[in-house]
CSV table of C-alpha atoms and ligand atoms in Angstrom, one decimal:
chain,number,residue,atom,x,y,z
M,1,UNK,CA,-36.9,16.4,-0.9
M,2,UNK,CA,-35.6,14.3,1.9
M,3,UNK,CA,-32.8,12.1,1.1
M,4,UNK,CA,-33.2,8.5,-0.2
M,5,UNK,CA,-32.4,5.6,2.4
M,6,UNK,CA,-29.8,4.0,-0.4
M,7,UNK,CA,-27.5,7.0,-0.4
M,8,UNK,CA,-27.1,6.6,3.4
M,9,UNK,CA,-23.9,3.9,4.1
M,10,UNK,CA,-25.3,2.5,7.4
M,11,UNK,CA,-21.7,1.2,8.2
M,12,UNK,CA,-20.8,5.1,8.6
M,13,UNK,CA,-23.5,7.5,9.2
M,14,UNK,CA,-25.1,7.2,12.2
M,15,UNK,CA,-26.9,10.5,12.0
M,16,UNK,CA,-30.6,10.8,11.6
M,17,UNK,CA,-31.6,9.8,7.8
M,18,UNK,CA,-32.9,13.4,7.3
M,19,UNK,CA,-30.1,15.3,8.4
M,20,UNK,CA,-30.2,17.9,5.7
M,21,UNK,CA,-26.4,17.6,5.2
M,22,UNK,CA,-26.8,14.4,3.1
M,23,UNK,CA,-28.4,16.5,0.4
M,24,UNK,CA,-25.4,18.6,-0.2
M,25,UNK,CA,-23.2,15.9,-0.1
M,26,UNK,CA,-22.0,14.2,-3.4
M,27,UNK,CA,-23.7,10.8,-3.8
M,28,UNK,CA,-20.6,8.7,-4.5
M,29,UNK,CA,-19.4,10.0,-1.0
M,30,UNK,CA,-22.5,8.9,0.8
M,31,UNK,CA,-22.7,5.5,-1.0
M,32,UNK,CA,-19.2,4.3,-0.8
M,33,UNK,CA,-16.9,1.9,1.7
M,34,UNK,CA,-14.1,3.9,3.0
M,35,UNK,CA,-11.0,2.5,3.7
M,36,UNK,CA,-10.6,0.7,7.1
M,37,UNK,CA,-6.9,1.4,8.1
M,38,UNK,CA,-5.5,-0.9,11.0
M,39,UNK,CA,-5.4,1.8,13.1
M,40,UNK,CA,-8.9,2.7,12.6
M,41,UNK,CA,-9.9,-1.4,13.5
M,42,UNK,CA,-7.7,-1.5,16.4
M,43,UNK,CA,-6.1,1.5,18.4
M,44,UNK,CA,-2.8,1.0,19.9
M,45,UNK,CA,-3.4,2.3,23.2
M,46,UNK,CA,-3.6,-0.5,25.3
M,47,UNK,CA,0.0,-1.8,26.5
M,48,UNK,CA,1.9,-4.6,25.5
M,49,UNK,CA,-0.4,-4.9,22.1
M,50,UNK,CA,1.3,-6.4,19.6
M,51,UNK,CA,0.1,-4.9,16.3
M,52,UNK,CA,0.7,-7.1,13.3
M,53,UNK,CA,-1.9,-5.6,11.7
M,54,UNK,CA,-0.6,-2.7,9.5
M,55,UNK,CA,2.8,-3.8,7.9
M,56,UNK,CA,4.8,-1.5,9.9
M,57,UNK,CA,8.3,-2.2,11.0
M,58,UNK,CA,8.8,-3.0,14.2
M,59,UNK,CA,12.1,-1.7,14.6
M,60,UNK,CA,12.8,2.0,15.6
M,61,UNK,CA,14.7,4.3,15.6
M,62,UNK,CA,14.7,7.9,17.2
M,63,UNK,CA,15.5,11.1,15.1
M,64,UNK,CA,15.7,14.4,16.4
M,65,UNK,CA,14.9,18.0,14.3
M,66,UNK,CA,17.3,19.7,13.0
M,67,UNK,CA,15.2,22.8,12.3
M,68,UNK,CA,13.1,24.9,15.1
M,69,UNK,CA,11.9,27.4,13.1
M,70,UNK,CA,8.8,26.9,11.2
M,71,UNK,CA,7.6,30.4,10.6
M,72,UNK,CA,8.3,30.2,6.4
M,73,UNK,CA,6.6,27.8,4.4
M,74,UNK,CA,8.7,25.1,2.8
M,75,UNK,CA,10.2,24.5,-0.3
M,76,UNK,CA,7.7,23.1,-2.6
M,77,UNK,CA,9.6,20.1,-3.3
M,78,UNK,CA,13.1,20.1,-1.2
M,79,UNK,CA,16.5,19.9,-3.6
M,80,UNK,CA,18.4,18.1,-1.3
M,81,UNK,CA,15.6,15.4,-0.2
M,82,UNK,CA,15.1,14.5,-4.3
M,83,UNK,CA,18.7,14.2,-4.7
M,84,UNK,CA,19.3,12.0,-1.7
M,85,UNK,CA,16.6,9.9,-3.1
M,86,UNK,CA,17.8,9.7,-6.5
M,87,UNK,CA,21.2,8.6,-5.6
M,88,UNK,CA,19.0,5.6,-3.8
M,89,UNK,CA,17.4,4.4,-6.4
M,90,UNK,CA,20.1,5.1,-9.0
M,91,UNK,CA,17.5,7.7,-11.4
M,92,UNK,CA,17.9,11.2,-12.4
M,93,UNK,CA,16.4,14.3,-9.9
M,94,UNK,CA,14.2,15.3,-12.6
M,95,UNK,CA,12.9,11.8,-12.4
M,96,UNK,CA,11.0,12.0,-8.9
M,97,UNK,CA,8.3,14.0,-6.3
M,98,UNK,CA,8.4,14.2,-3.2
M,99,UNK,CA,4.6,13.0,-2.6
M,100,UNK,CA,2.7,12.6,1.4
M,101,UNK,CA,3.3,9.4,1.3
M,102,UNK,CA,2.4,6.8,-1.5
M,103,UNK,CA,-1.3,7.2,-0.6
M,104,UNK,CA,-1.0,10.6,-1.8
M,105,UNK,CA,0.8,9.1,-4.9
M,106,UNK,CA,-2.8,7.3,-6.0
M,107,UNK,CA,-4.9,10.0,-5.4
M,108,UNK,CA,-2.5,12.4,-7.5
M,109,UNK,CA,-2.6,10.3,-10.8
M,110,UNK,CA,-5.9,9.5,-10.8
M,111,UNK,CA,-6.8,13.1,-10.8
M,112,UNK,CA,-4.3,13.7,-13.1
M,113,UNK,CA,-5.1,11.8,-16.2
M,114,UNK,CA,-9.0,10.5,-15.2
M,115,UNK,CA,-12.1,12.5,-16.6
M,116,UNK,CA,-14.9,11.4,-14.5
M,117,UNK,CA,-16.9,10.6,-18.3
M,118,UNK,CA,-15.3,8.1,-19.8
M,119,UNK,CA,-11.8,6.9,-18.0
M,120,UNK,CA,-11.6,4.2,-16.1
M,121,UNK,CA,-8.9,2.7,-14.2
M,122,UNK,CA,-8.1,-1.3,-13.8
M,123,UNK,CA,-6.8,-3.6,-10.9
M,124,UNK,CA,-6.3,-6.6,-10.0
M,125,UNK,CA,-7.7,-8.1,-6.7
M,126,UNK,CA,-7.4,-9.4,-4.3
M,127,UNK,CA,-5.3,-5.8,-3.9
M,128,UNK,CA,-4.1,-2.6,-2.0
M,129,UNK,CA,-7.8,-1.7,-1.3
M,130,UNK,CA,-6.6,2.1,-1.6
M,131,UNK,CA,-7.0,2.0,-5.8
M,132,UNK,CA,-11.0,1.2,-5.3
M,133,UNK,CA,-11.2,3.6,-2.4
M,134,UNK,CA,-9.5,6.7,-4.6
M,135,UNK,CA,-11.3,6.1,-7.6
M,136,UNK,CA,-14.9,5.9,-5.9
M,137,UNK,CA,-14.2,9.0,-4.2
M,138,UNK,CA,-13.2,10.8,-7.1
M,139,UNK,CA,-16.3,9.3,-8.9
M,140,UNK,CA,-13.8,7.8,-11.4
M,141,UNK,CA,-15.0,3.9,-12.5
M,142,UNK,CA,-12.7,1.0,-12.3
M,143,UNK,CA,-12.5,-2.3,-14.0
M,144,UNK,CA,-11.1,-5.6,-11.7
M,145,UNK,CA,-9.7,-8.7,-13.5
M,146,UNK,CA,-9.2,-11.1,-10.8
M,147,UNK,CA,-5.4,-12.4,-10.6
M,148,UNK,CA,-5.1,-16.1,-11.4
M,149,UNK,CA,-4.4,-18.9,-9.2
M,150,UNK,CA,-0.9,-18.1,-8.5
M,151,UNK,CA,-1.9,-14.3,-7.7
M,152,UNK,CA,-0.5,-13.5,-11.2
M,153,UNK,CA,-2.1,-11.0,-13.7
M,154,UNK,CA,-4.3,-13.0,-15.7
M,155,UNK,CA,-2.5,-10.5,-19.2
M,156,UNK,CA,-5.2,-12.2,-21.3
M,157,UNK,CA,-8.5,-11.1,-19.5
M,158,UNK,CA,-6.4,-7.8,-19.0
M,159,UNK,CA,-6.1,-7.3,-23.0
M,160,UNK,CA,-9.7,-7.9,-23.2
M,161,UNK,CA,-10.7,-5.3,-21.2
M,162,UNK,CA,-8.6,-1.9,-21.8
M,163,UNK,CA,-11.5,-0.4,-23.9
M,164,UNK,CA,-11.4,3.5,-21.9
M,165,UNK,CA,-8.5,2.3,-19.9
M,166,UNK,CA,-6.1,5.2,-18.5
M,167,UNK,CA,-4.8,3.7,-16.0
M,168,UNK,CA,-3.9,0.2,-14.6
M,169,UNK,CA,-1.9,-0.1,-11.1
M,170,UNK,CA,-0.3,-3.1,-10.0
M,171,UNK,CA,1.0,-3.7,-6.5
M,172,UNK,CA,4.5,-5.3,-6.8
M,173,UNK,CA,4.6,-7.6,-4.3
M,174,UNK,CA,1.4,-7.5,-4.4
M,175,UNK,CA,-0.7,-6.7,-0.9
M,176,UNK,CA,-2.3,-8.4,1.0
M,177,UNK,CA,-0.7,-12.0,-1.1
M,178,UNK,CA,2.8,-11.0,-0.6
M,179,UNK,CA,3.9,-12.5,-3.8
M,180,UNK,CA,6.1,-10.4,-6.7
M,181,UNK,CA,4.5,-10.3,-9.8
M,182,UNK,CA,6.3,-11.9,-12.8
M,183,UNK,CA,8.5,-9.6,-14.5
M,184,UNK,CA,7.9,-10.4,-17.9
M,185,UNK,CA,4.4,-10.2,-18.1
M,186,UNK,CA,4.7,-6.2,-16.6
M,187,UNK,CA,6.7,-6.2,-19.5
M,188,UNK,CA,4.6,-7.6,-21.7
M,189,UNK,CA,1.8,-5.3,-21.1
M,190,UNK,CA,4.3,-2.0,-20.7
M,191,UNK,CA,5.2,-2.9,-24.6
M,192,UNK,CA,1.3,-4.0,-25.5
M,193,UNK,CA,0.1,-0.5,-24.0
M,194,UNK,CA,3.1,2.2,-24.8
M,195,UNK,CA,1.3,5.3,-25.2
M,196,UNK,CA,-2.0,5.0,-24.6
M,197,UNK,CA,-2.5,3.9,-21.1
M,198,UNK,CA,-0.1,4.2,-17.5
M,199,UNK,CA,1.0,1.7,-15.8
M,200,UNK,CA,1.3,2.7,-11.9
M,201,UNK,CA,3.8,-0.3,-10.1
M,202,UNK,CA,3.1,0.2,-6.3
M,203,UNK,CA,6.4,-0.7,-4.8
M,204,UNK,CA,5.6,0.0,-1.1
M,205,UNK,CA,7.2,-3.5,-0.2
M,206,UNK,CA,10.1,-3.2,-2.9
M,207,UNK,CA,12.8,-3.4,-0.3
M,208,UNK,CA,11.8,-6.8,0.3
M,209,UNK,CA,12.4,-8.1,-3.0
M,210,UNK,CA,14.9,-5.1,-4.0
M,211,UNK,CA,15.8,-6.9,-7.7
M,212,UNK,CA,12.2,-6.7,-8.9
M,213,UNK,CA,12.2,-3.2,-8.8
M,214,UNK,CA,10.8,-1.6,-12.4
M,215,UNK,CA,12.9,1.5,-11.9
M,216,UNK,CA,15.5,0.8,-15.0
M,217,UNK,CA,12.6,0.7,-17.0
M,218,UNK,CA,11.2,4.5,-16.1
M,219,UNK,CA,13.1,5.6,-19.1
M,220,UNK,CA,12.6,3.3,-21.3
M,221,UNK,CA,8.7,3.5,-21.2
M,222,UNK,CA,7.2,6.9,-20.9
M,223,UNK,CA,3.8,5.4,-19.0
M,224,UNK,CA,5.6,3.5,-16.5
M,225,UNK,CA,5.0,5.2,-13.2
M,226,UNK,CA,6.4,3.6,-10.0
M,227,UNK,CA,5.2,4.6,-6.2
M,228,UNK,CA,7.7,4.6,-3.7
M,229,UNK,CA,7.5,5.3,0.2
M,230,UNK,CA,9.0,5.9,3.4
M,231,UNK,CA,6.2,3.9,5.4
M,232,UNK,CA,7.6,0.1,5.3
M,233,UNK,CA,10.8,-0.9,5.2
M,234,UNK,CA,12.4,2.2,6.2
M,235,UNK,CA,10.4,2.3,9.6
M,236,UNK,CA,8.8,5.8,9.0
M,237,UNK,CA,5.0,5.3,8.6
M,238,UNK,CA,4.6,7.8,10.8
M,239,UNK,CA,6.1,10.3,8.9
M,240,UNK,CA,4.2,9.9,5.9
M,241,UNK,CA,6.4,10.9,3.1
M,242,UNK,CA,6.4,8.8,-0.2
M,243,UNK,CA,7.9,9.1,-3.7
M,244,UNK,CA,6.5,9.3,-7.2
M,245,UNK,CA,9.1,8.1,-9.7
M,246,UNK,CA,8.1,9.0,-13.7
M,247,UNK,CA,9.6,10.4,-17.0
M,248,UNK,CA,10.4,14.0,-16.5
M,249,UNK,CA,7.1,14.9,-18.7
M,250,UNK,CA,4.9,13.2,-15.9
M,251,UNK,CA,6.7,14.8,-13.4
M,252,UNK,CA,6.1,18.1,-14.6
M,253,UNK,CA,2.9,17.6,-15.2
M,254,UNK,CA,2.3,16.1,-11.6
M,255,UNK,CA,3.6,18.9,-10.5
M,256,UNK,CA,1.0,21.2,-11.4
M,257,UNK,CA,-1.7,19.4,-9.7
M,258,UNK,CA,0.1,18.5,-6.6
M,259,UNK,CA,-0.8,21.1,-3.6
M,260,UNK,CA,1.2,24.2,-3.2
M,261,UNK,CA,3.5,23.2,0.0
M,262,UNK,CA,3.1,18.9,0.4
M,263,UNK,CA,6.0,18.3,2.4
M,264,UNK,CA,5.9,19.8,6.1
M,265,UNK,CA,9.4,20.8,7.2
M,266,UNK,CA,10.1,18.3,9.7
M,267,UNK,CA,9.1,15.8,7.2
M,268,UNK,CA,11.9,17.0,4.9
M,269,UNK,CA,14.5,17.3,7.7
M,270,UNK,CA,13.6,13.6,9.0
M,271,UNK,CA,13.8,12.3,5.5
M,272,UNK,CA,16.8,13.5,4.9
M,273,UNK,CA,18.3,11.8,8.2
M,274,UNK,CA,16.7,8.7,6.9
M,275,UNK,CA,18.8,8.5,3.6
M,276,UNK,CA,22.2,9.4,5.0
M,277,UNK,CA,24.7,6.6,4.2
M,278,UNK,CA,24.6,5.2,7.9
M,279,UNK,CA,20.6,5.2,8.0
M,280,UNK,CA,20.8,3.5,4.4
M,281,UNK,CA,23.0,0.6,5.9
M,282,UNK,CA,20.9,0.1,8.8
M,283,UNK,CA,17.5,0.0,7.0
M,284,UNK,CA,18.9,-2.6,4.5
M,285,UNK,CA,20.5,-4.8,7.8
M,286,UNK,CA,17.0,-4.1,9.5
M,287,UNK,CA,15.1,-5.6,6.4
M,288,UNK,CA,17.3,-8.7,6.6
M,289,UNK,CA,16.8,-9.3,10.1
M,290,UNK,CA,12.6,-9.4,9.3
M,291,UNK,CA,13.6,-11.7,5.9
M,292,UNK,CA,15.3,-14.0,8.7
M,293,UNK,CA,12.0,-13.4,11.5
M,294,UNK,CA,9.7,-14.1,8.6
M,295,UNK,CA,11.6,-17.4,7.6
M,296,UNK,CA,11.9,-18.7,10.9
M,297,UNK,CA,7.7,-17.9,11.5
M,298,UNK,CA,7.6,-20.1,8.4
M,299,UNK,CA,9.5,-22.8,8.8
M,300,UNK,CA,8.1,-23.1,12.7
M,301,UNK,CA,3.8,-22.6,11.6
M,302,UNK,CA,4.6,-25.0,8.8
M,303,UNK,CA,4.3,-28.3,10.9
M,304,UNK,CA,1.0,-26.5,12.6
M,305,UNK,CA,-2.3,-28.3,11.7
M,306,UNK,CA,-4.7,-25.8,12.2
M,307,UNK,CA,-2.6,-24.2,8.6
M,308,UNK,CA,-3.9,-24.9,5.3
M,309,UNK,CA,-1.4,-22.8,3.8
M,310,UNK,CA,1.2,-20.2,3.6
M,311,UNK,CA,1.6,-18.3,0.3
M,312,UNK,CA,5.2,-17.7,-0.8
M,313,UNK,CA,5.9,-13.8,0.7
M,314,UNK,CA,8.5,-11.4,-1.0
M,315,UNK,CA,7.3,-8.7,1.8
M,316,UNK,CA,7.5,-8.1,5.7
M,317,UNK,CA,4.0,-9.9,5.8
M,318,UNK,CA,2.3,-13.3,5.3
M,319,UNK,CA,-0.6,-14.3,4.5
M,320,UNK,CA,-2.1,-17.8,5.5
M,321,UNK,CA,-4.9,-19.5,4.8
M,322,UNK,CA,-6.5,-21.3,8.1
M,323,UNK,CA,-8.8,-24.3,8.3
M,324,UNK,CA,-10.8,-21.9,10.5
M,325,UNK,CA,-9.9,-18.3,10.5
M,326,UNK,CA,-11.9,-16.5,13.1
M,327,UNK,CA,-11.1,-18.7,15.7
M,328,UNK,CA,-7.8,-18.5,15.4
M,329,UNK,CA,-8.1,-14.1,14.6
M,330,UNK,CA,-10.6,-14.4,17.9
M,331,UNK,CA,-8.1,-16.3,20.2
M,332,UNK,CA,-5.2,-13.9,19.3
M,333,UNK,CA,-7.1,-11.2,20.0
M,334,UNK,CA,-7.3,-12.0,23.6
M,335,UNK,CA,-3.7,-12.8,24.0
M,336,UNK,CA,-2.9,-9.3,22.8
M,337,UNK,CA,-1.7,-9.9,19.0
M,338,UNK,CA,-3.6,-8.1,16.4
M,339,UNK,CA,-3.1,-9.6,13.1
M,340,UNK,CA,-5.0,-8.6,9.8
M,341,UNK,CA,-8.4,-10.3,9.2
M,342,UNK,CA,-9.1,-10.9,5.0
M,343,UNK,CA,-11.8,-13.4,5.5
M,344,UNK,CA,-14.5,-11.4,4.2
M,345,UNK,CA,-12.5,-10.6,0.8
M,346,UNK,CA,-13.5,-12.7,-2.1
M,347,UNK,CA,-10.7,-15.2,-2.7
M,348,UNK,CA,-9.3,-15.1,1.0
M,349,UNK,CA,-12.0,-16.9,3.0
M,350,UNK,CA,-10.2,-18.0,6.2
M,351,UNK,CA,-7.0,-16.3,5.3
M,352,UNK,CA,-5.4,-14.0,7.8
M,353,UNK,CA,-2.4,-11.3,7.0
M,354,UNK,CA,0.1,-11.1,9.5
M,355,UNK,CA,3.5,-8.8,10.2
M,356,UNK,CA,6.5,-9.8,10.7
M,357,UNK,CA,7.4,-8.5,13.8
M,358,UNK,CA,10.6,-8.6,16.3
M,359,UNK,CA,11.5,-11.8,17.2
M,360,UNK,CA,10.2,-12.3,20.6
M,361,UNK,CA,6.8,-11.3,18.3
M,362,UNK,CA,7.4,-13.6,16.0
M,363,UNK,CA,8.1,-16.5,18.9
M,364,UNK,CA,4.8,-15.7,21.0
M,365,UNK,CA,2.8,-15.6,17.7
M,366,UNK,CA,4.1,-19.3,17.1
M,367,UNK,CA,3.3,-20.3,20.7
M,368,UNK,CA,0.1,-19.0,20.2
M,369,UNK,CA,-0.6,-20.4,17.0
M,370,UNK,CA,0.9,-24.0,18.3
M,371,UNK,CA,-1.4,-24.2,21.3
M,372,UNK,CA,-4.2,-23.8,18.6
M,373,UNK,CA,-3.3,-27.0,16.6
M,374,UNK,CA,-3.9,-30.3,17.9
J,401,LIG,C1,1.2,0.8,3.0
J,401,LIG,C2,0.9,0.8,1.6
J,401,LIG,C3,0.8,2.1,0.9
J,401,LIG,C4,0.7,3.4,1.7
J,401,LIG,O1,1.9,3.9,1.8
J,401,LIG,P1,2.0,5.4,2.6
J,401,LIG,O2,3.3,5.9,2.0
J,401,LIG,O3,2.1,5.1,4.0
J,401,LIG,O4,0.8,6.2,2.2
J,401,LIG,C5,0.7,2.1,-0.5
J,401,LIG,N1,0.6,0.9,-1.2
J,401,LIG,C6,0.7,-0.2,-0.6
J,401,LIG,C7,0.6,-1.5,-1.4
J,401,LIG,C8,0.8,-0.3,0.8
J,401,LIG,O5,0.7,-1.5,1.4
């Protein structure tokens, strides 16, 4: 039997259609849209590139390993990591895991509580494209209820449709809209859905907006699970180490699925550095100074004409809505600034997501921009 044409995703495959290897391979694999990282779009090895493309900070710092010896495997989840990171966020120890970053996180839950039969999971574009991606590779089916105008959860069409609903995951602020996502209404469906379904609050971009944070609440509801991680606002994408926090109960249970050994050991030691008091104080003055970068960006793009609109951000990126998009997305291009295309996502037709980057970034972006408004 050779393999049908439909099952082969022309976007990825360029192999012949009858390499034998597609009929061994799971279907959902061959049929879906993998995720299409910045890095993957763009490399970074060309110099003086200035990648505002991925949400990474553009302030670094430089760590150095403790540890040399890498012989013995690491502790499965590291004592004195957890308990650094519990005194950040103010929870108990039995409270969080360590996860590779919050990517990880998705995949984790979903495997956790979805059987591939009847649970389905629910988001709300336009979104972190990662919930779609995770669920179609673990052939789990998902549900989308478009966020209303003000890229709020529409709670009504979301009550509606939580027939075989285990879990629904909100990104909070949300990505790629930047906004934060009205407090109450999280409540509201946390209370509407105790018990019987888990809410996963993405908080990659909580620093931002650190008083919308959901983490009082992880013990008050037992299906509240928030994602944390290192990649954002602490500067660390590289390092790829994120955070599940949960009642104790999903913990353990987490725990049993997770793999053996997660966290390599110069993850751990780095991690560690990275939530000393000094490295604290520094990451909180480093999130001001993009708060101030992103506010000056506005401020300055806001009198350019080629701008329909700027959405309110809460995070270290904007996203704005151009009268033309992919000229403006082409011109940058050539003058070396990579910014994040959304123009081809329902909703976000000429809309572009861009970093907030160092200053000087931030003032050639403007130039740029400028010169392309007349
Ligand atoms: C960047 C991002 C992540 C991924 O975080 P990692 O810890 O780097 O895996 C998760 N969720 C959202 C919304 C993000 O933007």
């Amino acid at each position: 039997m050779t393999i049908r044409k439909k099952y082969i995703n022309k976007n990825c495959f360029k192999q012949k259609k009858n390499n034998s290897i597609y009929k061994i391979v799971r279907k959902n694999i061959l049929n879906f849209t993998p995720y299409k990282s910045a890095r993957s779009l763009y490399k970074n090895n060309t110099n003086n590139l200035i990648s505002l493309n991925a949400n990474e900070s553009p302030i670094t710092s430089i760590f150095s390993l403790n540890k040399r010896i890498f012989n013995k495997y690491p502790e499965p989840q590291s004592k004195e990591l957890i308990n650094l990171y519990s005194k950040y966020v103010n929870l108990n120890s039995k409270n969080i895991l360590i996860t590779r970053g919050a990517d990880e996180g998705i995949d984790l839950i979903i495997r956790t509580f979805c059987n591939k039969k009847n649970d389905k999971i629910l988001f709300c574009p336009p979104t972190y494209d990662m919930y779609r991606v995770t669920a179609e590779i673990l052939d789990i089916k998902y549900i989308t209820i478009n966020s209303n105008s003000n890229w709020d959860l529409d709670l009504n069409k979301i009550k509606q449709n939580l027939h075989n609903i285990k879990i629904i995951f909100i990104c909070n602020p949300n990505n790629p809209t930047g906004n934060y996502i009205n407090q109450n209404n999280i409540i509201k469906l946390l209370e509407l859905i105790k018990n019987k379904i888990i809410i996963v609050i993405d908080e990659a971009y909580i620093e931002f907006c650190i008083d919308q944070t959901l983490t009082n609440f992880i013990n008050k509801y037992n299906n509240l699970i928030i994602l944390r991680t290192l990649s954002k606002a602490f500067a660390l994408a590289g390092l790829r180490c994120g955070f599940i926090l949960a009642n104790k109960y999903i913990i353990d249970i987490l725990i049993k699925v997770i793999a053996p050994y997660p966290i390599p050991e110069p993850v751990i030691d780095i991690a560690i550095q990275a939530l000393n008091l000094k490295n604290l104080i520094i990451m909180k003055n480093n999130v001001k100074t993009i708060i101030n970068n992103k506010q000056w960006l506005i401020k300055h793009l806001k009198n350019c004409s080629c701008i329909k609109n700027i959405f309110n951000s809460s995070t270290n990126f904007i996203l704005i809505k151009f009268h033309n998009s992919e000229i403006i997305f082409k011109k940058l291009i050539k003058k070396k600034i990579i910014v994040r295309n959304q123009n081809h996502e329902k909703k976000l037709n000429n809309c572009l997501r861009i970093t907030i980057g160092t200053f000087i970034e931030c003032k050639k972006l403007f130039f740029e921009i400028k010169k392309l408004s007349f």
